[in-house]
Coordinates of C-alpha atoms in Angstrom, one line a residue:
M1 CA 0.0 0.0 0.0
S2 CA 1.5 3.4 -1.0
L3 CA 1.9 6.0 1.8
P4 CA -0.3 9.1 1.6
T5 CA 1.2 12.5 0.6
P6 CA 0.9 15.2 3.3
L7 CA -2.2 16.7 1.7
Q8 CA -3.8 13.3 1.3
A9 CA -2.9 12.5 4.9
F10 CA -4.6 15.7 6.0
S11 CA -7.8 15.3 4.1
S12 CA -8.6 11.6 3.9
V13 CA -6.3 9.1 5.6
P14 CA -7.3 5.5 5.4
R15 CA -8.3 4.2 8.8
N16 CA -6.2 1.1 8.5
W17 CA -3.0 2.8 7.2
D18 CA 0.1 0.6 7.4
H19 CA 2.4 2.3 9.8
D20 CA 5.5 0.3 8.8
D21 CA 7.8 2.7 7.1
K22 CA 9.6 1.1 4.0
D23 CA 11.7 4.2 3.6
V24 CA 13.7 3.9 6.9
P25 CA 17.4 4.2 6.2
A26 CA 19.6 1.2 7.0
Q27 CA 21.8 3.2 9.4
G28 CA 21.2 5.7 12.1
E29 CA 20.5 6.1 15.8
P30 CA 17.2 4.6 16.9
M31 CA 14.8 7.1 18.6
T32 CA 11.3 8.4 18.5
G33 CA 10.1 11.1 16.2
A34 CA 9.7 13.5 19.2
Q35 CA 13.4 12.9 20.1
A36 CA 14.3 13.4 16.5
L37 CA 12.6 16.8 16.6
I38 CA 14.6 18.0 19.6
R39 CA 17.9 16.5 18.1
S40 CA 17.2 18.3 14.8
L41 CA 16.7 21.6 16.5
E42 CA 20.1 21.1 18.3
D43 CA 21.8 20.1 15.1
L44 CA 20.4 23.1 13.3
G45 CA 22.1 25.3 15.9
V46 CA 19.0 26.6 17.5
T47 CA 19.8 28.1 20.9
Q48 CA 16.3 29.5 21.9
V49 CA 12.8 28.1 21.7
F50 CA 9.5 29.7 22.9
G51 CA 6.3 27.9 23.5
V52 CA 3.4 26.5 25.6
P53 CA 2.8 22.7 26.0
G54 CA -0.4 20.8 25.3
G55 CA -1.7 17.3 24.7
A56 CA -0.9 16.9 21.0
I57 CA 2.7 18.1 21.4
L58 CA 3.5 16.4 24.7
P59 CA 5.8 13.7 23.2
A60 CA 8.0 16.5 22.0
Y61 CA 8.0 18.3 25.4
D62 CA 8.7 14.9 27.0
A63 CA 11.9 14.8 24.9
I64 CA 13.1 18.1 26.4
D65 CA 15.4 17.2 29.3
E66 CA 18.3 18.7 31.3
Q67 CA 20.8 17.8 28.6
V68 CA 19.0 19.7 25.8
R69 CA 21.3 22.2 24.1
F70 CA 18.9 25.1 23.7
N71 CA 17.1 27.4 26.2
F72 CA 13.3 27.1 26.4
T73 CA 11.2 30.0 27.4
L74 CA 7.7 29.2 28.7
T75 CA 5.3 32.0 27.8
R76 CA 1.8 32.4 29.1
H77 CA 0.0 32.5 25.8
E78 CA 0.9 31.0 22.4
Q79 CA 0.5 34.3 20.6
A80 CA 3.1 35.7 23.0
A81 CA 5.4 32.9 22.1
G82 CA 5.2 33.8 18.5
H83 CA 5.8 37.5 19.0
A84 CA 8.7 36.7 21.4
A85 CA 10.2 34.6 18.6
E86 CA 9.8 37.5 16.2
G87 CA 11.5 39.9 18.6
Y88 CA 14.4 37.4 19.0
A89 CA 14.7 37.0 15.2
V90 CA 14.5 40.7 14.3
S91 CA 17.1 41.7 16.9
T92 CA 19.6 38.9 16.4
G93 CA 19.1 38.0 12.7
K94 CA 18.6 34.4 13.7
V95 CA 15.6 32.1 13.1
G96 CA 12.9 32.3 15.8
V97 CA 11.5 28.9 16.8
C98 CA 8.1 28.1 18.5
L99 CA 6.7 24.9 19.9
V100 CA 3.0 24.8 20.6
T101 CA 0.1 22.3 20.7
S102 CA -2.7 21.6 18.3
G103 CA -6.2 23.2 18.0
P104 CA -6.4 26.5 20.0
G105 CA -2.6 26.4 20.6
A106 CA -2.0 26.4 16.9
T107 CA -4.7 28.9 16.0
N108 CA -3.4 31.3 18.7
M109 CA -0.1 31.3 16.6
V110 CA -1.9 32.5 13.4
T111 CA -1.5 36.2 14.3
P112 CA 2.3 36.1 14.9
I113 CA 2.6 33.9 11.7
A114 CA 0.8 36.5 9.7
D115 CA 2.7 39.3 11.4
A116 CA 6.0 37.6 10.6
M117 CA 5.0 37.1 7.0
M118 CA 4.2 40.8 6.5
D119 CA 7.5 41.9 8.0
S120 CA 9.6 39.1 6.5
V121 CA 10.7 37.6 9.8
P122 CA 12.2 34.1 9.8
L123 CA 10.2 31.8 12.0
V124 CA 9.9 28.0 12.3
V125 CA 6.6 27.2 14.1
V126 CA 6.1 23.6 15.2
T127 CA 2.6 22.8 16.1
G128 CA 1.2 19.5 17.4
Q129 CA -1.5 17.6 15.5
V130 CA -3.8 14.8 16.4
G131 CA -2.8 11.2 15.3
V132 CA -3.0 10.3 11.7
D133 CA -6.0 8.0 12.2
S134 CA -7.9 11.0 13.8
I135 CA -7.2 13.6 11.2
G136 CA -10.4 14.7 9.5
T137 CA -12.7 13.4 12.2
D138 CA -13.1 16.7 14.2
A139 CA -11.1 15.1 17.0
F140 CA -10.5 16.9 20.3
Q141 CA -8.3 19.9 19.6
E142 CA -8.0 19.2 15.9
A143 CA -7.6 22.1 13.6
D144 CA -6.6 22.3 9.9
I145 CA -3.5 24.4 10.7
V146 CA -1.9 23.8 7.3
G147 CA -5.1 25.1 5.6
I148 CA -5.4 28.0 8.0
T149 CA -1.8 29.2 7.6
Y150 CA -1.4 28.5 3.9
P151 CA -2.3 32.1 2.9
V152 CA -0.2 33.8 5.7
A153 CA 2.9 31.5 5.9
K154 CA 5.9 31.2 3.5
H155 CA 5.4 27.4 3.6
S156 CA 3.5 24.8 5.6
Y157 CA 4.2 21.1 6.2
L158 CA 2.1 18.3 7.6
V159 CA 4.4 15.5 8.9
T160 CA 2.8 12.0 9.3
K161 CA 6.0 9.9 9.5
A162 CA 8.7 9.9 12.1
Q163 CA 11.4 9.4 9.5
D164 CA 10.6 12.6 7.7
I165 CA 11.1 14.9 10.8
P166 CA 14.9 15.6 10.4
R167 CA 14.5 16.4 6.7
V168 CA 11.4 18.5 7.1
M169 CA 13.0 20.5 9.9
T170 CA 16.1 21.1 7.8
E171 CA 14.0 22.3 4.9
A172 CA 11.8 24.5 7.1
Y173 CA 14.8 26.2 8.7
H174 CA 16.4 26.8 5.3
I175 CA 13.2 28.1 3.8
A176 CA 12.5 30.4 6.7
R177 CA 15.9 32.2 6.5
S178 CA 16.7 32.1 2.8
G179 CA 15.3 34.2 0.0
R180 CA 12.7 36.6 1.4
P181 CA 12.6 35.4 5.1
G182 CA 9.3 34.3 6.5
P183 CA 7.5 31.9 8.8
V184 CA 7.3 28.2 8.1
V185 CA 4.8 25.9 9.8
V186 CA 5.6 22.3 10.6
D187 CA 2.4 20.6 11.7
L188 CA 3.6 17.5 13.5
S189 CA 1.1 14.6 14.0
K190 CA 1.2 12.7 17.2
T191 CA 1.7 9.6 15.1
A192 CA 5.0 11.0 13.8
Q193 CA 6.1 12.1 17.3
N194 CA 5.5 8.6 18.7
G195 CA 6.8 6.7 15.8
K196 CA 10.2 4.9 15.7
M197 CA 12.9 6.0 13.3
L198 CA 16.6 6.0 12.7
Y199 CA 18.3 9.4 13.1
S200 CA 21.2 10.6 10.9
W201 CA 22.6 14.1 10.2
P202 CA 23.1 16.1 8.1
Q203 CA 19.9 15.7 6.1
E204 CA 19.5 16.1 2.3
M205 CA 16.8 18.6 1.4
I206 CA 14.2 17.9 -1.3
L207 CA 13.3 21.3 -2.6
P208 CA 12.9 21.2 -6.4
G209 CA 12.0 24.6 -7.8
Y210 CA 13.0 26.6 -4.6
N211 CA 16.1 28.5 -5.8
P212 CA 15.8 32.2 -4.6
V213 CA 17.7 34.6 -6.9
T214 CA 20.4 36.5 -5.1
R215 CA 22.4 38.2 -7.9
A216 CA 21.1 40.5 -10.6
H217 CA 21.0 39.2 -14.1
G218 CA 21.4 40.9 -17.5
H219 CA 22.1 44.6 -18.0
V220 CA 19.9 45.9 -15.2
L221 CA 22.9 47.1 -13.1
D222 CA 24.2 49.2 -16.0
D223 CA 20.7 50.5 -16.6
A224 CA 20.4 51.5 -12.9
A225 CA 23.8 53.1 -12.9
R226 CA 22.9 55.2 -16.0
L227 CA 19.7 56.4 -14.4
L228 CA 21.6 57.4 -11.3
V229 CA 24.1 59.5 -13.1
Q230 CA 21.3 61.2 -15.1
S231 CA 19.2 62.0 -12.1
H232 CA 19.2 65.5 -10.6
R233 CA 16.7 64.7 -7.9
P234 CA 17.3 61.1 -6.7
V235 CA 15.9 59.6 -3.5
L236 CA 17.0 56.3 -1.9
Y237 CA 13.9 54.7 -0.5
V238 CA 15.1 52.0 1.9
G239 CA 12.9 49.3 3.5
G240 CA 13.1 46.4 5.9
G241 CA 14.5 44.1 3.3
A242 CA 17.8 45.9 3.7
V243 CA 17.8 45.1 7.4
R244 CA 16.9 41.5 6.8
S245 CA 19.8 41.3 4.3
D246 CA 22.2 42.8 6.8
A247 CA 23.0 45.4 4.2
R248 CA 23.9 48.3 6.4
R249 CA 27.4 48.7 5.0
Q250 CA 26.2 48.5 1.4
V251 CA 23.4 51.0 2.0
Q252 CA 25.8 53.5 3.6
E253 CA 28.2 53.1 0.7
L254 CA 25.4 53.7 -1.8
V255 CA 24.5 56.9 0.1
R256 CA 28.1 58.1 -0.1
A257 CA 28.5 57.1 -3.8
T258 CA 25.3 58.8 -4.9
G259 CA 25.2 61.8 -2.5
A260 CA 21.5 61.3 -2.6
P261 CA 19.0 61.9 0.3
M262 CA 17.7 58.7 1.9
V263 CA 14.3 57.9 3.5
T264 CA 13.7 54.8 5.6
T265 CA 10.4 52.9 6.1
L266 CA 9.3 52.0 9.6
P267 CA 11.1 48.6 9.8
A268 CA 14.3 50.1 8.4
R269 CA 14.9 52.8 11.0
G270 CA 18.5 52.8 12.0
I271 CA 19.9 51.1 8.9
V272 CA 21.9 54.3 8.5
P273 CA 22.4 56.4 11.6
D274 CA 19.9 59.2 12.1
S275 CA 22.9 61.5 12.7
D276 CA 23.9 61.1 9.0
P277 CA 22.8 64.3 7.2
A278 CA 21.6 62.2 4.3
V279 CA 18.8 60.6 6.4
L280 CA 15.5 62.5 6.1
G281 CA 13.5 60.2 8.4
M282 CA 10.4 58.2 7.6
P283 CA 8.1 58.8 4.7
G284 CA 4.4 58.3 4.4
M285 CA 1.3 58.8 6.6
H286 CA 3.3 60.0 9.7
G287 CA 6.6 60.7 8.0
T288 CA 8.6 63.9 7.9
V289 CA 7.8 66.8 5.6
A290 CA 11.3 66.5 4.1
A291 CA 11.0 62.8 3.4
N292 CA 7.6 63.2 1.8
G293 CA 8.6 66.3 -0.1
A294 CA 11.7 64.6 -1.4
I295 CA 9.8 61.6 -2.7
Q296 CA 7.1 63.7 -4.3
H297 CA 9.5 65.9 -6.1
S298 CA 12.1 63.2 -7.0
D299 CA 13.0 62.3 -10.6
L300 CA 14.4 59.0 -9.6
L301 CA 13.3 56.7 -6.8
V302 CA 15.7 53.9 -5.8
A303 CA 13.5 51.4 -3.9
V304 CA 15.8 49.1 -1.8
G305 CA 14.2 46.1 -0.1
T306 CA 10.7 47.8 0.1
R307 CA 7.3 47.0 -1.2
F308 CA 5.5 50.4 -1.8
D309 CA 3.2 49.9 1.2
D310 CA 0.1 52.0 1.2
R311 CA 1.1 53.7 4.5
V312 CA 4.1 55.0 2.6
T313 CA 2.6 55.8 -0.8
G314 CA -0.7 57.2 0.2
S315 CA -2.6 57.6 -3.1
L316 CA -0.6 55.3 -5.3
E317 CA -1.3 57.2 -8.5
D318 CA 0.0 60.5 -6.9
F319 CA 3.1 58.9 -5.4
A320 CA 6.4 60.3 -6.8
P321 CA 4.5 61.3 -9.9
V322 CA 7.4 62.2 -12.2
A323 CA 10.0 59.7 -10.8
R324 CA 11.5 56.8 -12.6
V325 CA 11.9 53.8 -10.4
I326 CA 14.7 51.4 -9.7
H327 CA 13.3 48.6 -7.6
I328 CA 15.6 46.1 -5.8
D329 CA 13.9 43.2 -4.0
I330 CA 14.6 39.5 -3.5
D331 CA 10.9 38.7 -3.9
P332 CA 10.0 38.9 -7.6
A333 CA 6.3 39.1 -6.6
E334 CA 7.0 42.6 -5.2
I335 CA 8.5 43.9 -8.4
G336 CA 5.7 45.8 -10.2
K337 CA 3.0 44.8 -7.7
N338 CA 2.1 48.3 -6.7
R339 CA 4.4 50.6 -8.8
Q340 CA 5.8 49.7 -12.2
A341 CA 9.6 49.7 -12.1
D342 CA 11.7 51.2 -14.9
V343 CA 14.6 49.0 -13.8
P344 CA 13.5 45.9 -12.0
I345 CA 16.3 44.1 -10.1
V346 CA 15.5 40.8 -8.4
G347 CA 18.2 39.7 -5.9
D348 CA 19.4 40.0 -2.3
V349 CA 19.8 43.6 -1.4
G350 CA 23.4 43.2 0.0
Q351 CA 24.6 41.3 -3.0
V352 CA 22.9 43.6 -5.5
L353 CA 24.4 46.7 -4.0
D354 CA 27.8 45.1 -3.9
D355 CA 27.5 44.7 -7.6
L356 CA 25.7 47.9 -8.4
I357 CA 28.1 50.3 -6.6
P358 CA 31.1 49.4 -8.8
A359 CA 28.9 49.8 -11.9
L360 CA 27.7 53.2 -10.6
K361 CA 31.3 54.4 -10.0
A362 CA 32.3 53.3 -13.5
A363 CA 29.3 55.2 -14.9
Q364 CA 30.3 58.3 -12.9
R365 CA 33.8 58.1 -14.3
T366 CA 32.4 58.0 -17.8
W367 CA 29.5 60.4 -17.5
G368 CA 30.3 62.5 -14.5
K369 CA 28.3 63.1 -11.3
P370 CA 25.1 65.2 -11.5
D371 CA 25.0 68.4 -9.5
L372 CA 22.7 67.8 -6.5
K373 CA 23.2 71.1 -4.7
P374 CA 19.9 72.7 -5.9
W375 CA 18.1 69.5 -4.8
W376 CA 19.7 69.6 -1.4
R377 CA 18.8 73.3 -1.0
L378 CA 15.2 72.5 -1.5
I379 CA 15.3 69.6 0.9
D380 CA 17.2 71.5 3.6
G381 CA 14.6 74.2 3.4
W382 CA 11.9 71.7 4.3
R383 CA 14.1 70.3 7.1
H384 CA 14.7 73.8 8.5
D385 CA 11.1 75.0 8.2
Y386 CA 9.3 71.8 9.3
P387 CA 11.3 69.9 11.9
T388 CA 9.9 67.1 14.0
T389 CA 8.4 68.9 17.0
F390 CA 5.4 69.0 19.3
E391 CA 3.3 71.3 21.5
P392 CA 3.1 71.1 25.3
S393 CA 0.0 69.5 26.7
P394 CA -2.6 72.2 27.4
D395 CA -3.9 70.6 30.6
G396 CA -0.5 70.2 32.3
T397 CA -0.2 66.5 31.8
L398 CA 2.9 65.0 30.3
A399 CA 3.3 65.4 26.5
P400 CA 3.9 61.8 25.2
Q401 CA 6.4 63.1 22.6
W402 CA 8.4 64.7 25.5
V403 CA 8.4 61.4 27.3
V404 CA 9.8 59.5 24.2
Q405 CA 12.3 62.2 23.5
T406 CA 13.5 62.2 27.1
L407 CA 13.8 58.4 27.1
S408 CA 15.9 58.5 24.0
N409 CA 18.2 61.3 25.4
K410 CA 18.8 59.4 28.6
A411 CA 19.2 55.9 27.2
D412 CA 22.4 54.0 26.5
P413 CA 23.3 54.5 22.8
D414 CA 23.3 50.7 22.3
T415 CA 19.7 50.4 23.4
I416 CA 17.3 48.2 21.4
W417 CA 13.9 49.9 21.2
V418 CA 10.7 47.8 21.0
S419 CA 7.2 49.2 20.6
G420 CA 3.6 48.1 20.5
V421 CA 1.2 49.5 17.9
G422 CA -0.5 52.8 18.0
Q423 CA 0.4 56.5 18.5
H424 CA 3.3 55.6 20.8
Q425 CA 4.8 53.5 17.9
M426 CA 4.8 56.6 15.6
W427 CA 6.2 58.9 18.3
A428 CA 8.9 56.3 19.0
S429 CA 9.9 56.3 15.3
Q430 CA 9.8 60.1 15.2
F431 CA 11.6 61.1 18.4
I432 CA 14.1 58.3 19.1
D433 CA 17.6 58.7 17.7
F434 CA 18.4 55.5 15.9
E435 CA 22.2 55.0 15.4
R436 CA 22.5 51.3 15.0
T437 CA 20.9 48.7 12.8
R438 CA 18.7 46.1 14.5
S439 CA 17.9 48.6 17.2
W440 CA 14.2 48.8 16.4
V441 CA 11.7 46.0 16.8
S442 CA 8.0 46.7 16.0
S443 CA 5.0 45.2 14.2
C444 CA 5.0 47.2 11.0
G445 CA 3.0 45.5 8.2
L446 CA 0.2 43.9 10.2
G447 CA 0.2 46.4 13.1
T448 CA -0.5 43.9 15.8
M449 CA -1.5 45.4 19.2
G450 CA -0.1 43.3 22.0
Y451 CA 3.1 42.7 20.1
G452 CA 5.3 44.9 22.3
L453 CA 5.8 43.1 25.6
P454 CA 6.4 39.5 24.2
A455 CA 8.7 41.0 21.5
A456 CA 10.7 42.8 24.1
I457 CA 11.1 39.5 26.0
G458 CA 12.4 37.8 22.9
T459 CA 14.7 40.7 22.2
A460 CA 16.1 40.7 25.8
I461 CA 16.7 37.0 25.6
G462 CA 18.4 37.4 22.2
T463 CA 20.7 40.2 23.4
R464 CA 21.5 38.1 26.5
E465 CA 23.2 35.6 24.2
E466 CA 25.7 38.3 23.2
E467 CA 29.0 38.9 25.0
D468 CA 27.9 42.5 25.8
P469 CA 24.1 42.5 26.2
R470 CA 22.3 45.6 25.1
P471 CA 19.7 47.4 27.1
V472 CA 16.0 46.9 26.0
W473 CA 13.4 49.6 26.3
L474 CA 9.7 48.9 25.4
I475 CA 7.5 51.9 24.6
D476 CA 3.9 50.8 24.7
G477 CA 0.4 52.2 25.0
D478 CA -2.0 51.2 27.8
G479 CA -4.4 49.7 25.3
S480 CA -1.8 47.7 23.4
F481 CA 0.0 46.6 26.6
Q482 CA -3.1 45.1 28.1
M483 CA -3.5 42.7 25.3
T484 CA -0.5 40.6 26.4
S485 CA 0.2 42.0 29.9
E486 CA 0.2 38.4 31.3
E487 CA 3.7 38.1 29.9
L488 CA 5.0 40.2 32.8
A489 CA 5.1 36.8 34.5
T490 CA 7.5 35.4 31.8
A491 CA 9.7 38.5 32.0
G492 CA 9.7 38.6 35.8
Q493 CA 10.5 34.9 36.3
A494 CA 13.3 35.1 33.8
G495 CA 14.8 38.2 35.6
L496 CA 14.9 40.1 32.3
P497 CA 15.9 43.8 32.8
I498 CA 13.4 45.1 30.4
R499 CA 12.4 48.8 30.9
I500 CA 8.8 49.4 30.0
A501 CA 7.4 52.8 29.3
I502 CA 3.6 52.9 29.1
L503 CA 2.2 56.1 27.6
N504 CA -1.0 55.9 29.5
N505 CA -3.8 58.1 28.1
S506 CA -6.6 55.8 29.1
V507 CA -7.9 55.6 25.5
Y508 CA -7.1 53.8 22.3
G509 CA -5.1 56.7 21.1
M510 CA -4.7 56.2 17.4
V511 CA -8.4 55.3 17.0
R512 CA -9.4 58.3 19.0
Q513 CA -7.2 60.5 16.7
W514 CA -9.1 59.2 13.7
Q515 CA -12.4 59.7 15.4
T516 CA -11.5 63.3 16.2
L517 CA -10.3 64.1 12.7
F518 CA -12.7 62.0 10.5
Y519 CA -15.7 61.0 12.6
G520 CA -16.9 64.2 14.2
S521 CA -15.3 63.5 17.6
H522 CA -17.7 60.5 18.1
Y523 CA -15.6 58.5 20.6
S524 CA -17.3 55.2 20.2
Q525 CA -15.8 52.5 22.4
T526 CA -12.3 54.0 22.7
N527 CA -12.3 55.2 26.3
L528 CA -10.5 52.6 28.5
E529 CA -11.7 54.1 31.7
D530 CA -13.9 56.9 32.9
G531 CA -12.1 60.2 33.6
G532 CA -8.8 61.6 32.4
A533 CA -5.1 61.3 33.2
K534 CA -5.0 63.9 36.0
P535 CA -3.5 63.0 39.4
T536 CA -6.9 63.5 41.0
D537 CA -8.3 60.7 38.9
G538 CA -6.5 58.1 40.9
N539 CA -4.2 55.3 39.7
G540 CA -6.3 54.1 36.8
I541 CA -7.8 50.8 35.7
P542 CA -5.7 48.8 35.8
D543 CA -3.3 50.1 38.4
F544 CA -0.2 49.4 36.4
V545 CA 2.1 49.8 39.4
K546 CA 0.3 47.1 41.3
L547 CA 0.1 44.9 38.2
A548 CA 3.9 45.1 37.9
E549 CA 4.4 44.3 41.5
A550 CA 2.0 41.4 41.3
Y551 CA 4.4 39.8 38.8
G552 CA 7.5 40.6 40.8
C553 CA 8.5 43.6 38.7
L554 CA 9.3 47.2 39.8
G555 CA 6.4 49.6 39.2
L556 CA 6.7 53.3 39.0
R557 CA 4.3 56.2 38.1
A558 CA 4.9 59.7 36.8
F559 CA 2.5 62.6 36.4
T560 CA 5.0 65.4 36.1
Q561 CA 8.3 65.9 34.3
E562 CA 10.2 65.9 37.5
Q563 CA 8.6 62.5 38.5
A564 CA 9.3 61.2 35.0
L565 CA 13.0 62.1 35.0
E566 CA 13.4 60.5 38.4
A567 CA 11.6 57.3 37.3
I568 CA 13.6 57.0 34.1
D569 CA 16.9 57.3 36.0
K570 CA 15.7 54.7 38.5
A571 CA 14.7 52.3 35.7
N572 CA 18.0 52.7 33.9
A573 CA 19.8 51.7 37.1
V574 CA 17.9 48.4 37.6
T575 CA 19.5 45.3 36.0
D576 CA 17.9 42.3 37.7
R577 CA 14.2 42.5 36.9
P578 CA 11.7 44.3 34.6
V579 CA 10.7 47.9 35.4
L580 CA 7.4 49.4 34.4
I581 CA 6.8 53.1 34.4
D582 CA 3.2 54.4 34.1
F583 CA 3.5 57.8 32.4
R584 CA 0.2 59.7 32.6
V585 CA 0.0 61.6 29.3
W586 CA -2.5 63.8 27.6
K587 CA -5.2 61.7 26.0
D588 CA -5.8 64.2 23.1
A589 CA -2.2 64.4 21.9
M590 CA -2.0 63.6 18.2
V591 CA 0.6 62.3 15.8
W592 CA 1.8 65.0 13.4
P593 CA 2.6 65.2 10.6
M594 CA -0.2 63.2 9.0
V595 CA -1.4 62.3 5.6
P596 CA -5.1 61.3 5.6
A597 CA -5.6 57.6 4.5
G598 CA -5.8 57.3 0.8
A599 CA -4.8 60.9 0.1
S600 CA -1.8 62.1 -1.8
N601 CA 1.3 62.7 0.2
D602 CA 1.3 66.2 -1.2
T603 CA -1.6 66.9 1.3
I604 CA 0.6 66.2 4.3
I605 CA -0.6 68.2 7.4
Y606 CA 2.4 69.4 9.4
K607 CA 0.1 70.6 12.1
P608 CA -3.5 71.8 11.9
G609 CA -3.9 74.4 9.1
V610 CA -0.3 73.9 7.7
Q611 CA 0.1 71.9 4.5
P612 CA 3.7 72.6 3.2
L613 CA 3.5 70.6 0.0
A614 CA -0.1 71.4 -1.1
G615 CA -0.3 73.0 -4.5
I616 CA 3.4 72.6 -5.3
R617 CA 3.9 70.3 -8.3
P618 CA 7.2 68.8 -9.3
E619 CA 8.6 69.7 -12.7
Q620 CA 9.6 67.1 -15.2
E621 CA 13.2 68.2 -15.0
Q622 CA 15.7 66.4 -17.3
P623 CA 19.5 66.6 -17.3
E624 CA 20.9 69.5 -19.3
P625 CA 22.4 68.4 -22.6
R626 CA 26.1 68.6 -22.9
E627 CA 28.5 68.0 -25.8
Q628 CA 29.3 64.4 -26.2
T629 CA 33.0 63.4 -25.8
G630 CA 34.9 60.6 -27.4
A631 CA 34.8 58.7 -24.2
D632 CA 31.0 59.0 -24.1
R633 CA 30.7 57.7 -27.6
A634 CA 33.1 54.8 -26.9
A635 CA 31.1 53.9 -23.7
M636 CA 27.8 53.9 -25.7
A637 CA 29.3 51.7 -28.4
S638 CA 30.6 49.3 -25.8
D639 CA 27.3 49.2 -24.1
A640 CA 25.4 48.5 -27.3
A641 CA 27.8 45.7 -28.2
G642 CA 27.3 44.2 -24.7
R643 CA 23.5 44.2 -25.1
M644 CA 23.7 42.4 -28.5
N645 CA 26.0 39.7 -27.0
K646 CA 23.5 39.2 -24.1

């Protein structure tokens, strides 16, 4: 009788399936599939696993003993395990690994899987599954996790045979971290976990058709170099793909070689230090005026590891209206998906830039470098006239922007910053000085509230593996924090010195901002407690100081700037447990600048009543013609010959 394929096994497994495996190798160490899973993780070099046990994954947990060569962190919720693995992966560059049970344990992982997919975070998520004979019977805690995760994962496996476990784990780990990184699901049936097998290492992968392109092909590098030397208003538009590629050095070299201004999307903050004068900040809905103005008036947009997200582009048809586009991305599906590229380059960002920069320098020697001084004068005018700033709170409460700016000023320069999702996330991106890559961990594409605390736990565990651990600060909102606040138990028991700043405005701040601006101040279901943030209103619901203390953490509260400064200093001095500071901030503070959803970035509102780019249209400026030299003609002839040969 032939064995079922994974999909056949999932949908309609014969009840009397023959469990004898005819494909078992002749040599190897005898063990169970569960033991093979743990051994595979060790042989893959995994040093950290996050998870929660349950019935269908118990054989695997039973195989975790005192001799296991990785650290296991028990979270209080499966979603938190996934976000912790994300924080670990983003901050270290390694693969995050989770181990959870079937049914609700697996479905609780769907949000972090989707989150990791959106942000290209490498995860391997191992979920338990009921026995093969029970698949498709609606057995207790059975869920079609392969079917559920298929649209939101890079790849999903169902494993029904013990002998397949080492190979599948090898493939899953490779797929997660290669090409465009992403989450891979391994649904491990109880039959496979309990089955007998012969273990050998290394394993040979069976991945026909999976060959991610890493180097550019054809003449695209020469085409890109030619556009760069012809451009008088170029902009480098750098996204999270550059971070995933560890391409900090190459991006900095491209900035120097072109002399062009650079904008960074939310996940790319810190890829080049904010202190570099070429960095204009973040573009898009809550980006800087200079970043948005530069893109809107550019004649060439060099998109590096980014996907033209709607929060960056605003109205897509009005985005960079006269710019030609060079698009570099390892995922060919992203090229031309939202914006047609004049020069499409498929490949790994670091490798492509290593090849592009010499081609650019050669083109500059032949054609010369364009004069960008007028372009920089325009940009510097925007930077001078419309800096990132804020107004004091009118009711005497703390301005949340001041809190974030003060945290940044008083923090260790090596600090890794983590955020939840909401207004505090945008203020963190605007007012923190990012000087190092992998210093920013946040849920960007999916915007998952509750991401912050578990991601900070994973980040703190990841930096603890380094010789010189880096401090970790979490900036969160009271609404976002309460979605996973139970993970204070995980952080407290592990003694992780995470500093937590809660910008407590007692409302869902970003939703309230939209209700104020677009829904006639109808605050439907956004107030988290009655009353405001004044000292006379008591300690709030919940009392975050008592909540922190209940979990063995240090809790502090600040209503005034003097109290805030004292609390921050105290938090920075604590190194043996988490510290939570409840900052009481103005509930009607808003994130400015802002582009209304779906509007053109030209409509950016710097502050109420001020729209710096409105009514200013970029000109279709072309390089001024110059007399062609003999070297120019020779270069053109050589290029034409090269094209014919290709």
